[in-house]
Structure formats: structure tokens, C-alpha cells
Short mmCIF file of C-alpha atoms in Angstrom, two decimals:
data_model
loop_
_atom_site.label_atom_id
_atom_site.label_comp_id
_atom_site.label_asym_id
_atom_site.label_seq_id
_atom_site.Cartn_x
_atom_site.Cartn_y
_atom_site.Cartn_z
CA MET A 437 18.86 146.58 -116.81
CA GLN A 438 19.20 147.78 -120.26
CA THR A 439 22.39 146.42 -121.80
CA ASP A 440 21.99 146.53 -125.68
CA PHE A 441 25.61 147.11 -127.02
CA SER A 442 24.76 146.98 -130.51
CA GLY A 443 27.14 148.94 -132.72
CA LYS A 444 29.67 149.15 -129.82
CA THR A 445 33.11 147.39 -129.99
CA ALA A 446 34.74 145.60 -126.95
CA LEU A 447 38.23 144.67 -126.18
CA VAL A 448 38.57 142.19 -123.22
CA THR A 449 41.94 141.06 -121.90
CA GLY A 450 42.36 137.56 -120.26
CA ALA A 451 39.80 136.61 -122.50
CA GLY A 452 40.40 132.89 -122.85
CA ALA A 453 39.15 131.62 -119.69
CA GLY A 454 37.36 132.44 -116.28
CA LEU A 455 35.88 135.88 -115.97
CA GLY A 456 37.40 137.10 -119.10
CA SER A 457 35.44 134.43 -121.18
CA ALA A 458 32.31 135.18 -119.40
CA PHE A 459 32.71 139.04 -120.08
CA VAL A 460 33.34 138.22 -123.76
CA GLU A 461 30.29 135.98 -123.96
CA ALA A 462 28.03 138.48 -122.16
CA LEU A 463 28.84 141.38 -124.51
CA ALA A 464 28.82 139.39 -127.69
CA GLU A 465 25.33 138.22 -126.57
CA ARG A 466 24.13 141.80 -126.16
CA GLY A 467 25.27 142.84 -129.62
CA ALA A 468 28.79 144.07 -129.08
CA ALA A 469 31.76 143.01 -131.65
CA VAL A 470 34.28 141.89 -129.17
CA ALA A 471 38.31 141.48 -129.49
CA LEU A 472 39.53 138.61 -127.30
CA LEU A 473 43.03 139.37 -126.18
CA ASP A 474 45.13 136.56 -124.27
CA ILE A 475 48.48 135.24 -124.03
CA ASP A 476 46.88 131.74 -124.57
CA ALA A 477 46.31 132.18 -128.31
CA GLU A 478 44.74 128.66 -128.43
CA SER A 479 42.03 129.39 -125.88
CA VAL A 480 41.01 132.80 -127.40
CA SER A 481 41.18 131.34 -131.01
CA ALA A 482 38.68 128.42 -129.76
CA LEU A 483 36.33 130.65 -128.02
CA SER A 484 36.32 133.29 -130.97
CA ASP A 485 35.62 130.34 -133.50
CA ALA A 486 32.68 129.00 -131.39
CA LEU A 487 31.03 132.51 -130.85
CA ASN A 488 31.50 133.28 -134.76
CA ALA A 489 29.72 130.01 -135.56
CA LYS A 490 26.82 131.31 -133.43
CA GLY A 491 26.82 134.50 -135.51
CA PHE A 492 28.58 136.92 -133.33
CA ALA A 493 31.27 139.16 -134.41
CA THR A 494 34.59 138.36 -132.54
CA LEU A 495 38.12 138.47 -133.13
CA ALA A 496 41.03 136.36 -131.48
CA VAL A 497 43.94 138.39 -130.76
CA HIS A 498 47.26 136.88 -129.24
CA ALA A 499 49.07 139.30 -127.06
CA ASP A 500 50.85 139.53 -123.86
CA VAL A 501 49.68 142.51 -121.82
CA ALA A 502 53.30 142.99 -120.62
CA CYS A 503 54.38 143.72 -123.78
CA ALA A 504 53.62 147.35 -125.27
CA ALA A 505 54.44 146.47 -128.81
CA ASP A 506 51.82 143.52 -128.41
CA LEU A 507 49.13 146.08 -127.22
CA GLU A 508 49.74 148.49 -129.98
CA LYS A 509 49.22 145.94 -132.29
CA ALA A 510 46.01 144.49 -130.64
CA VAL A 511 44.33 147.73 -130.75
CA ALA A 512 45.25 148.33 -134.37
CA ALA A 513 43.90 144.96 -135.18
CA THR A 514 40.62 145.65 -133.34
CA VAL A 515 40.38 148.84 -135.09
CA ALA A 516 40.78 147.32 -138.47
CA ALA A 517 38.30 144.78 -137.92
CA PHE A 518 35.55 146.57 -136.24
CA GLY A 519 36.19 150.47 -136.83
CA GLY A 520 37.06 151.59 -133.59
CA ILE A 521 37.11 150.62 -129.60
CA ASP A 522 34.32 151.72 -127.21
CA ILE A 523 34.54 149.47 -124.30
CA LEU A 524 37.95 148.15 -122.63
CA ILE A 525 37.96 145.51 -120.12
CA ASN A 526 41.21 145.22 -118.36
CA ASN A 527 40.91 141.63 -116.92
CA ALA A 528 44.14 140.10 -117.46
CA GLY A 529 46.20 139.37 -114.45
CA LEU A 530 48.31 137.05 -112.45
CA HIS A 531 46.35 135.93 -109.61
CA SER A 532 47.19 132.49 -108.28
CA ALA A 533 48.32 131.49 -104.90
CA LYS A 534 51.71 132.01 -105.78
CA TYR A 535 51.64 135.80 -105.59
CA ASN A 536 49.57 135.66 -102.33
CA VAL A 537 52.90 136.11 -100.28
CA GLY A 538 54.90 139.11 -99.18
CA PHE A 539 57.30 140.82 -101.49
CA ASP A 540 60.64 138.78 -99.95
CA ALA A 541 59.07 135.46 -100.45
CA LEU A 542 57.92 136.32 -104.21
CA GLY A 543 61.47 137.73 -105.21
CA LEU A 544 61.99 140.84 -107.26
CA ALA A 545 61.81 139.11 -110.48
CA GLU A 546 58.51 137.77 -110.12
CA THR A 547 57.27 140.87 -108.33
CA ARG A 548 58.36 143.02 -111.53
CA ARG A 549 56.33 140.42 -113.71
CA LEU A 550 53.32 140.71 -111.27
CA PHE A 551 53.37 144.58 -111.62
CA ASP A 552 53.98 144.48 -115.51
CA VAL A 553 51.05 142.38 -116.00
CA ASN A 554 48.54 143.72 -113.27
CA LEU A 555 49.22 147.35 -113.29
CA LEU A 556 51.37 148.33 -116.19
CA GLY A 557 49.85 146.46 -118.82
CA LEU A 558 46.50 148.03 -117.88
CA VAL A 559 47.95 151.41 -117.91
CA ALA A 560 49.59 150.84 -121.39
CA LEU A 561 46.30 149.26 -123.07
CA SER A 562 44.43 152.06 -121.62
CA ALA A 563 46.50 154.65 -123.05
CA ALA A 564 46.65 152.97 -126.19
CA CYS A 565 42.89 152.82 -126.36
CA ARG A 566 42.45 156.48 -125.29
CA PRO A 567 42.70 158.31 -128.78
CA VAL A 568 40.65 155.42 -130.45
CA MET A 569 37.88 156.04 -128.00
CA ALA A 570 38.11 159.77 -128.15
CA GLU A 571 37.57 159.54 -131.93
CA ARG A 572 34.27 157.90 -131.14
CA GLY A 573 33.17 160.57 -128.89
CA GLY A 574 34.32 158.80 -125.67
CA GLY A 575 33.92 155.27 -124.24
CA VAL A 576 34.22 153.07 -121.01
CA ILE A 577 37.14 151.28 -119.28
CA VAL A 578 36.55 148.94 -116.62
CA ASN A 579 39.54 147.62 -114.70
CA MET A 580 39.81 144.48 -112.51
CA ALA A 581 40.86 145.00 -108.78
CA SER A 582 40.20 142.76 -105.94
CA SER A 583 38.98 142.41 -102.46
CA ALA A 584 42.97 142.02 -101.40
CA ALA A 585 43.37 145.27 -102.82
CA PHE A 586 41.79 146.74 -99.33
CA THR A 587 44.02 144.64 -97.12
CA SER A 588 47.05 144.65 -99.14
CA ASN A 589 48.84 142.12 -97.18
CA SER A 590 50.47 140.51 -100.00
CA ALA A 591 52.30 141.17 -103.43
CA TYR A 592 49.29 140.65 -105.20
CA GLY A 593 46.86 142.66 -102.95
CA VAL A 594 49.53 145.56 -103.46
CA SER A 595 49.34 145.17 -107.38
CA LYS A 596 45.63 145.46 -107.05
CA LEU A 597 45.81 148.24 -104.70
CA ALA A 598 47.60 150.07 -107.51
CA VAL A 599 44.81 149.11 -109.84
CA ARG A 600 42.62 151.09 -107.41
CA GLY A 601 44.76 154.08 -107.57
CA ALA A 602 45.25 154.00 -111.48
CA THR A 603 41.39 153.69 -111.55
CA ILE A 604 41.20 157.04 -109.95
CA CYS A 605 43.86 158.85 -111.98
CA LEU A 606 42.91 157.43 -115.55
CA ALA A 607 39.45 158.64 -114.70
CA THR A 608 40.76 161.93 -113.94
CA GLU A 609 43.07 162.19 -116.98
CA TYR A 610 40.49 160.73 -119.46
CA ALA A 611 37.54 162.53 -118.26
CA MET A 612 38.08 165.35 -121.00
CA ASP A 613 37.75 162.70 -123.78
CA GLY A 614 34.55 161.72 -122.48
CA ILE A 615 35.79 158.18 -121.14
CA ARG A 616 34.73 156.77 -117.89
CA VAL A 617 36.95 154.47 -115.79
CA ASN A 618 35.74 152.45 -112.99
CA ALA A 619 36.77 148.87 -111.46
CA ILE A 620 35.38 145.99 -109.89
CA ALA A 621 36.75 144.33 -106.99
CA PRO A 622 35.52 140.99 -106.58
CA GLY A 623 35.59 138.62 -103.62
CA LEU A 624 36.04 134.79 -103.52
CA VAL A 625 34.39 133.86 -106.98
CA GLY A 626 33.78 130.27 -107.92
CA THR A 627 35.68 130.41 -111.33
CA ASP A 628 36.98 127.34 -112.82
CA ALA A 629 40.78 128.49 -111.88
CA ASN A 630 39.74 129.42 -108.17
CA ILE A 631 37.98 126.27 -107.66
CA ALA A 632 41.10 124.16 -109.25
CA GLN A 633 43.57 126.03 -107.12
CA LEU A 634 41.69 126.41 -103.66
CA PRO A 635 40.46 123.89 -101.17
CA PRO A 636 36.94 123.71 -100.67
CA ALA A 637 37.07 124.66 -96.99
CA LEU A 638 38.09 128.03 -97.84
CA PHE A 639 34.92 128.56 -100.08
CA ALA A 640 33.04 126.99 -97.23
CA ARG A 641 34.61 129.60 -94.68
CA TYR A 642 34.00 132.64 -96.76
CA GLU A 643 30.25 131.74 -97.26
CA ASN A 644 29.60 130.71 -93.63
CA GLU A 645 31.88 133.05 -91.64
CA LEU A 646 33.50 135.81 -93.40
CA GLN A 647 30.94 137.25 -95.81
CA LEU A 648 27.48 138.73 -95.00
CA ILE A 649 25.80 137.04 -97.72
CA ARG A 650 25.69 133.37 -97.17
CA ARG A 651 26.34 131.90 -100.59
CA PRO A 652 29.11 131.57 -102.84
CA GLY A 653 30.26 134.36 -105.08
CA ARG A 654 29.47 133.55 -108.77
CA VAL A 655 30.72 134.59 -112.01
CA SER A 656 27.48 136.14 -112.82
CA ASP A 657 27.82 138.64 -109.97
CA ILE A 658 30.83 140.13 -111.63
CA VAL A 659 29.48 139.62 -115.31
CA ASP A 660 26.27 141.70 -114.12
CA THR A 661 28.54 144.64 -112.36
CA MET A 662 30.66 144.71 -115.67
CA LEU A 663 27.56 145.07 -117.81
CA TYR A 664 26.30 147.91 -115.50
CA LEU A 665 29.43 150.00 -115.58
CA CYS A 666 29.49 149.47 -119.47
CA SER A 667 26.19 150.73 -119.98
CA GLU A 668 24.43 154.19 -119.97
CA GLN A 669 22.55 153.64 -116.68
CA SER A 670 26.02 154.06 -115.04
CA SER A 671 26.83 157.19 -117.19
CA PHE A 672 27.33 159.43 -113.84
CA ILE A 673 29.84 156.93 -112.25
CA THR A 674 33.58 157.21 -112.92
CA GLY A 675 36.75 156.87 -110.66
CA GLU A 676 34.71 154.26 -108.51
CA VAL A 677 35.85 151.01 -107.31
CA ILE A 678 32.75 148.48 -106.70
CA SER A 679 33.26 145.87 -104.22
CA VAL A 680 31.19 142.84 -105.03
CA THR A 681 32.10 140.44 -102.24
CA GLY A 682 28.94 139.50 -100.58
CA GLY A 683 29.96 141.55 -97.59
CA TYR A 684 33.57 140.50 -97.14
CA PRO A 685 35.36 141.82 -94.89
CA LEU A 686 32.52 143.14 -92.78
CA ALA A 687 31.61 139.99 -91.18
CA ILE A 688 35.24 139.61 -89.73
#
């Protein structure tokens, strides 16, 4: 897979840890200038400093994706630093076990917060990036959905179902500007957060019973998919949600 992003600028949300930090490193290592956006200022500053020390071009941006004013400032800061935006990775999201419950159990206030972050922040940042990408002749947006979007039996799953719908809608709206919009729906992946929050027995059950591919999901599986969707090799793909789940839930 040819993934040279030299001369490109990427903006990654939820960039301070987990998949977000892996996305940042992968894009930077392949030549992209990368703006790291996260509500945790300390984490993105530390990662940005470490990458800059290696000779990569990165910028730490402290912002809450649920705040439209923060997002406008983040886009402006990225453009000021790197001249534009070509790639947007909408990775930020609320996804702990807390949100894998029904609406009544979660409550209205937390449900609003969940959708503000997982859906509306994605829509608002995509809209803020659209004119900047259009000025460059187009771009790529990759949203993070989830295998939970296909069952939608929790508030979290419904928020990711909405991401699937938003991906199709944005792909349709933004096509006239040469912007492709796709999403990745990961299954159970061994990120640091998942390993810390979820019991080992759950990982074993997925690997041995619920997936067709009998190995754990790896961060690299999702990173490779992201790189493909951002590359010219996927230039005929838009409005799609790609499941990276090891065959879950086909084995059920």
C-alpha cells in the first residue's frame, strides 16, 4: 500500500491516547503534518513534543469537540500552522462501559453529552474543515463508528449508528467539493483503555467464540484501514462504513 502523505496536513481528534495517538504517529511517520486535538491538553502536548523532537511536524491543540467555538479555533490554528487541511480523522468519542447501557439507565444529561461528543462534534468539525479542504481541491474525512452500531442495543451503539448515517450524509453533501467521507467500525480491539476497563475473559470470548478470525483485534488493524481510506488507493470509495471486526458477529 502506497501511503506517502508528504505535503498533506491531517487533523486528528481524540489524539492523546489509544487509536488517536496511533493514527497521529502513523500519519506523521508517512510525511503528513499533523494537528493533535484533544480535551486532555497534557497528553497531546507530550505526544506532539515527542514527535517534533524526532523531526516530525505536529501541533498540539487543546479543544473539546462538543464546543463549536473550540473547533473553529482548532481549524484556524491548524491552517495557520500548516497552510490547510487535507485529512480529518474524527476519532474522539465517549466509549467506556458507562455508555453501554440503555437510555433510561444512562439518563438524559449523559445521553446529551454522549451525542454531543460522538455525533455533533463530528458534524461540526467536518463542517468547519469543509471550506478549508475545498480550497485545496478536496480532502478525506474518516469517522470512527463501531461494531456496536450494527446492534444498537445501547445508547453508545445508537450514537455510533448515527455516525454511520452521518457518514453517508456528509459523503453526499461534500462530494461536490472533492471530499470523500468514510467510516471505520472496529470490533473489540486491544487498546490500552479497553485492556484497562474490560475483563480478560471478554477478550478471550471474542477471540474464541464470537469472531471468525481467531486472534485479538490489534490497533494496527485499524491504523492500516485508516491509512488506506486516506490514500489515493481508495479514491473511488466514499460513503462507506468498513467493519474491521475479525468477522464479528458472523460467528454468533
